[in-house]
Short mmCIF file of C-alpha atoms and ligand atoms in Angstrom, two decimals:
data_model
loop_
_atom_site.label_atom_id
_atom_site.label_comp_id
_atom_site.label_asym_id
_atom_site.label_seq_id
_atom_site.Cartn_x
_atom_site.Cartn_y
_atom_site.Cartn_z
CA MET R 591 -5.30 12.16 -12.66
CA LYS R 592 -2.60 11.12 -10.21
CA ILE R 593 -2.14 7.33 -10.19
CA LEU R 594 -0.45 5.00 -7.71
CA ALA R 595 0.69 1.76 -9.34
CA HIS R 596 -1.11 -0.79 -7.18
CA ARG R 597 1.19 -3.61 -5.91
CA GLY R 598 3.67 -2.32 -8.52
CA LEU R 599 2.61 -2.64 -12.13
CA SER R 600 0.47 -5.62 -11.19
CA ALA R 601 -1.74 -5.77 -14.29
CA SER R 602 1.23 -6.91 -16.40
CA PHE R 603 3.75 -8.29 -13.90
CA PRO R 604 3.55 -10.51 -10.81
CA GLU R 605 2.26 -8.26 -8.04
CA ASN R 606 4.62 -6.94 -5.36
CA THR R 607 7.77 -8.32 -7.01
CA ALA R 608 10.95 -6.54 -8.09
CA ILE R 609 10.02 -6.67 -11.77
CA ALA R 610 6.58 -5.11 -11.06
CA PHE R 611 8.31 -2.29 -9.15
CA GLN R 612 11.10 -1.79 -11.70
CA GLN R 613 8.46 -1.33 -14.41
CA ALA R 614 6.45 1.09 -12.22
CA ALA R 615 9.66 3.02 -11.54
CA LYS R 616 10.05 3.59 -15.30
CA LEU R 617 6.54 5.08 -15.56
CA SER R 618 5.73 8.71 -14.98
CA CYS R 619 2.86 7.77 -12.66
CA TRP R 620 2.53 9.71 -9.39
CA GLY R 621 3.41 6.84 -7.12
CA VAL R 622 3.44 3.20 -6.15
CA GLU R 623 1.60 1.18 -3.51
CA PHE R 624 2.58 -2.11 -1.87
CA ASP R 625 1.85 -4.26 1.16
CA VAL R 626 4.14 -5.20 4.04
CA HIS R 627 4.10 -8.19 6.42
CA LEU R 628 6.52 -9.45 9.08
CA THR R 629 8.42 -12.76 8.84
CA LYS R 630 9.11 -15.24 11.65
CA ASP R 631 12.57 -13.65 12.05
CA GLN R 632 11.15 -10.10 12.16
CA GLN R 633 12.00 -9.04 8.60
CA LEU R 634 9.68 -6.75 6.64
CA VAL R 635 8.63 -8.33 3.36
CA VAL R 636 6.46 -7.07 0.52
CA ILE R 637 3.50 -9.34 -0.24
CA HIS R 638 -0.25 -8.83 -0.26
CA ASP R 639 -1.65 -11.92 1.47
CA GLU R 640 -0.88 -13.26 4.93
CA SER R 641 0.07 -16.56 3.29
CA ILE R 642 2.34 -17.22 0.33
CA ASP R 643 0.00 -19.81 -1.24
CA ARG R 644 -1.64 -17.65 -3.91
CA THR R 645 1.44 -15.86 -5.23
CA SER R 646 4.23 -18.42 -4.92
CA ASN R 647 5.04 -22.09 -5.33
CA GLY R 648 5.23 -22.44 -1.56
CA THR R 649 2.73 -22.68 1.22
CA GLY R 650 2.29 -21.25 4.72
CA PHE R 651 1.94 -17.95 6.51
CA VAL R 652 4.63 -15.29 6.19
CA LYS R 653 4.70 -15.04 10.01
CA ASP R 654 5.72 -18.73 10.25
CA LEU R 655 8.58 -18.55 7.72
CA THR R 656 12.00 -16.92 7.93
CA LEU R 657 13.25 -14.55 5.26
CA ALA R 658 15.78 -17.19 4.14
CA GLU R 659 12.97 -19.73 3.76
CA LEU R 660 10.77 -17.26 1.86
CA LYS R 661 13.63 -16.44 -0.51
CA THR R 662 13.71 -20.08 -1.68
CA TYR R 663 10.26 -19.76 -3.30
CA ASP R 664 9.25 -18.60 -6.76
CA PHE R 665 6.87 -15.61 -6.70
CA GLY R 666 6.66 -15.16 -10.47
CA SER R 667 5.49 -18.28 -12.27
CA TRP R 668 1.97 -18.30 -10.73
CA PHE R 669 1.41 -15.20 -12.89
CA GLU R 670 3.19 -16.36 -16.06
CA ALA R 671 5.90 -18.97 -16.67
CA LYS R 672 8.30 -16.35 -18.05
CA PHE R 673 8.47 -14.69 -14.60
CA ALA R 674 9.75 -17.85 -12.89
CA GLY R 675 12.47 -17.05 -10.39
CA GLU R 676 11.04 -13.78 -9.04
CA LYS R 677 11.82 -13.65 -5.33
CA ILE R 678 9.96 -12.06 -2.47
CA CYS R 679 11.39 -8.59 -1.71
CA THR R 680 12.17 -6.97 1.62
CA LEU R 681 10.85 -3.45 2.25
CA GLU R 682 14.41 -2.17 1.97
CA GLU R 683 14.89 -3.82 -1.44
CA VAL R 684 11.71 -2.20 -2.78
CA LEU R 685 12.63 1.24 -1.45
CA ASP R 686 16.00 0.84 -3.12
CA ILE R 687 14.29 0.45 -6.53
CA PHE R 688 12.73 3.91 -6.04
CA LYS R 689 15.70 5.66 -4.43
CA ASP R 690 16.46 7.80 -7.49
CA THR R 691 12.89 8.39 -8.74
CA LYS R 692 10.31 10.98 -7.73
CA HIS R 693 7.45 8.56 -7.06
CA GLN R 694 5.28 8.79 -3.98
CA ILE R 695 5.61 5.55 -2.03
CA ASN R 696 2.58 4.16 -0.20
CA ILE R 697 3.54 1.47 2.28
CA GLU R 698 0.45 -0.42 3.44
CA ILE R 699 1.08 -2.18 6.76
CA LYS R 700 -1.00 -5.38 6.58
CA SER R 701 -1.59 -5.83 10.30
CA ASP R 702 -5.35 -6.22 10.14
CA VAL R 703 -5.42 -10.05 10.19
CA PHE R 704 -2.26 -10.78 12.22
CA GLU R 705 -1.13 -8.06 14.62
CA TYR R 706 2.68 -8.36 14.03
CA PRO R 707 3.81 -6.77 17.34
CA GLY R 708 6.54 -4.19 16.70
CA ILE R 709 5.91 -3.83 12.97
CA GLU R 710 5.38 -0.07 13.23
CA ILE R 711 8.81 0.59 14.73
CA LEU R 712 10.51 -1.61 12.12
CA VAL R 713 8.74 0.25 9.29
CA ALA R 714 9.69 3.60 10.86
CA LYS R 715 13.37 2.52 11.12
CA THR R 716 13.46 1.35 7.50
CA ILE R 717 11.90 4.61 6.31
CA GLU R 718 14.46 6.55 8.36
CA LYS R 719 17.28 4.73 6.54
CA PHE R 720 15.69 5.65 3.19
CA GLN R 721 15.91 9.35 4.17
CA GLN R 722 13.11 10.51 1.88
CA ASN R 723 10.24 10.94 4.36
CA LYS R 724 8.36 13.42 2.23
CA ARG R 725 7.70 10.82 -0.47
CA ILE R 726 6.28 8.22 1.92
CA ILE R 727 2.64 7.60 2.84
CA VAL R 728 1.98 4.90 5.45
CA SER R 729 -1.50 3.37 5.44
CA SER R 730 -3.32 0.50 7.11
CA PHE R 731 -6.76 -1.00 7.60
CA ASN R 732 -5.62 -1.42 11.22
CA HIS R 733 -6.06 2.08 12.60
CA ASP R 734 -4.30 1.19 15.88
CA THR R 735 -1.25 0.55 13.71
CA ILE R 736 -1.59 4.06 12.27
CA ALA R 737 -1.94 5.61 15.74
CA ARG R 738 1.15 3.70 16.93
CA PHE R 739 3.13 4.64 13.83
CA GLN R 740 2.26 8.33 14.29
CA GLN R 741 3.55 8.20 17.87
CA ILE R 742 6.85 6.73 16.67
CA GLN R 743 7.25 8.84 13.53
CA PRO R 744 5.07 11.97 13.38
CA ASN R 745 6.93 13.33 10.34
CA VAL R 746 5.61 10.83 7.81
CA ASN R 747 2.20 11.27 6.17
CA CYS R 748 -0.34 8.60 7.02
CA ALA R 749 -3.66 7.48 5.56
CA LEU R 750 -6.52 5.53 7.11
CA LEU R 751 -7.67 2.68 4.90
CA PHE R 752 -11.35 1.74 4.81
CA ALA R 753 -12.90 -1.35 3.25
CA SER R 754 -16.47 -0.10 3.70
CA LEU R 755 -18.58 2.80 4.89
CA ILE R 756 -18.65 3.67 8.59
CA THR R 757 -21.06 6.07 10.24
CA LYS R 758 -19.74 9.51 11.22
CA LEU R 759 -16.66 9.06 9.03
CA ASP R 760 -15.54 12.68 9.37
CA GLU R 761 -15.78 12.62 13.20
CA TYR R 762 -13.88 9.32 13.25
CA VAL R 763 -11.10 10.60 11.00
CA ARG R 764 -10.59 13.64 13.23
CA ASN R 765 -9.38 11.27 16.00
CA PHE R 766 -6.23 10.70 13.95
CA ASP R 767 -3.60 13.11 12.77
CA CYS R 768 -4.02 11.83 9.24
CA GLN R 769 -4.02 13.88 6.11
CA ALA R 770 -5.76 11.28 3.96
CA ILE R 771 -8.23 8.42 3.69
CA HIS R 772 -8.01 5.60 1.14
CA ILE R 773 -11.40 4.10 0.25
CA PRO R 774 -12.86 1.77 -2.40
CA TYR R 775 -14.03 3.74 -5.43
CA TYR R 776 -17.49 2.20 -5.18
CA TYR R 777 -17.74 3.77 -1.71
CA GLY R 778 -19.70 6.09 -3.88
CA ILE R 779 -21.38 8.32 -1.30
CA ARG R 780 -20.73 11.48 -3.21
CA SER R 781 -21.84 13.84 -0.41
CA ILE R 782 -19.57 12.16 2.17
CA ILE R 783 -16.58 12.32 -0.15
CA GLN R 784 -17.26 15.99 -0.83
CA ARG R 785 -17.68 16.73 2.90
CA MET R 786 -14.35 15.06 3.63
CA ILE R 787 -12.62 17.02 0.90
CA GLN R 788 -14.22 20.28 2.12
CA GLN R 789 -12.81 19.54 5.57
CA GLY R 790 -9.34 19.32 4.09
CA ILE R 791 -9.03 15.53 4.10
CA ILE R 792 -7.33 14.10 1.03
CA VAL R 793 -9.37 11.24 -0.45
CA ARG R 794 -7.82 8.55 -2.66
CA THR R 795 -9.70 5.58 -4.12
CA TYR R 796 -8.82 1.99 -5.00
CA THR R 797 -8.71 0.05 -7.30
CA VAL R 798 -9.49 1.89 -10.52
CA ASN R 799 -8.50 0.19 -13.78
CA ASN R 800 -10.89 2.08 -16.02
CA LYS R 801 -10.17 5.52 -17.47
CA LYS R 802 -13.81 6.69 -17.34
CA ILE R 803 -14.07 5.86 -13.64
CA ALA R 804 -10.77 7.64 -13.00
CA GLN R 805 -12.18 10.73 -14.74
CA GLN R 806 -15.33 10.57 -12.58
CA MET R 807 -13.08 10.37 -9.51
CA GLU R 808 -11.17 13.42 -10.65
CA GLN R 809 -14.42 15.37 -11.08
CA LEU R 810 -15.41 14.44 -7.52
CA GLY R 811 -12.17 15.97 -6.26
CA ILE R 812 -10.38 12.71 -5.49
CA ASP R 813 -6.64 13.36 -5.13
CA ALA R 814 -5.35 10.14 -6.69
CA VAL R 815 -6.43 6.61 -7.59
CA PHE R 816 -4.74 3.25 -7.14
CA SER R 817 -4.54 1.31 -10.39
CA ASP R 818 -3.01 -2.04 -11.33
CA LYS R 819 -2.18 -0.46 -14.69
CA GLY R 820 -0.12 2.50 -13.45
CA ILE R 821 -1.31 4.61 -16.40
CA LEU R 822 -4.92 4.87 -17.63
O1 G3P F 1388 -4.14 0.57 -0.45
C1 G3P F 1388 -5.22 0.40 -1.31
C2 G3P F 1388 -5.52 -1.06 -1.54
O2 G3P F 1388 -4.32 -1.69 -1.86
C3 G3P F 1388 -6.14 -1.74 -0.34
O3 G3P F 1388 -6.61 -3.00 -0.65
O4 G3P F 1388 -6.52 -5.45 -0.59
O5 G3P F 1388 -5.48 -4.25 -2.48
O6 G3P F 1388 -4.45 -4.20 -0.22
P1 G3P F 1388 -5.72 -4.28 -1.00
CA1 CA F 1389 -2.66 -2.78 -0.59
#
């Protein structure tokens, strides 16, 4: 089964930090997934939540803080004291960790709560600098973001993220030039998943931390799973 290390190797290291990505980069897993937000001074940073409260010793929304301000906080010790001093990473810093590996890189644009005007063009520019388009998958729960990103950069694979079932999923997906959908594994409507796969849509599921479930996914024809463990 192909596995994307979810938020880096987040089962054992503080999610979305350099150490979580460095450890994922050492694994022979298929890829890595992480989340991107925009700072007050228009810098792309890698963090899951809109606010820094849960995963740092600071407080506030990413959109209200500059990169310099964010870099003053500790993003490691909330997870375990020994990780004190981990800093928030920019998108460029994370891509740099994977520059010499073969991992697929799934950048999730977290624009579903705050819109972050212009985030798509900034992500496209950063990917362009990385010069390894074929390894990148851009996804978002905000499907307007995906449509905008595809207009800007049609040569990067995209995936539509879903948090729950919608009616007429296959018709909906055809409105986008997307090769894949990313859905929760408990989405569980076997016939829908099979219909999507038959129609040539790649289906990946999150978040699978159990080997048996990963095997069931494989039997269903799921292309890859997101796992906090990286290897199952
Ligand atoms: O991209 C798959 C998964 O990461 C989406 O959910 O909340 O973990 O970002 P979340
Ligand atoms: Ca994510």
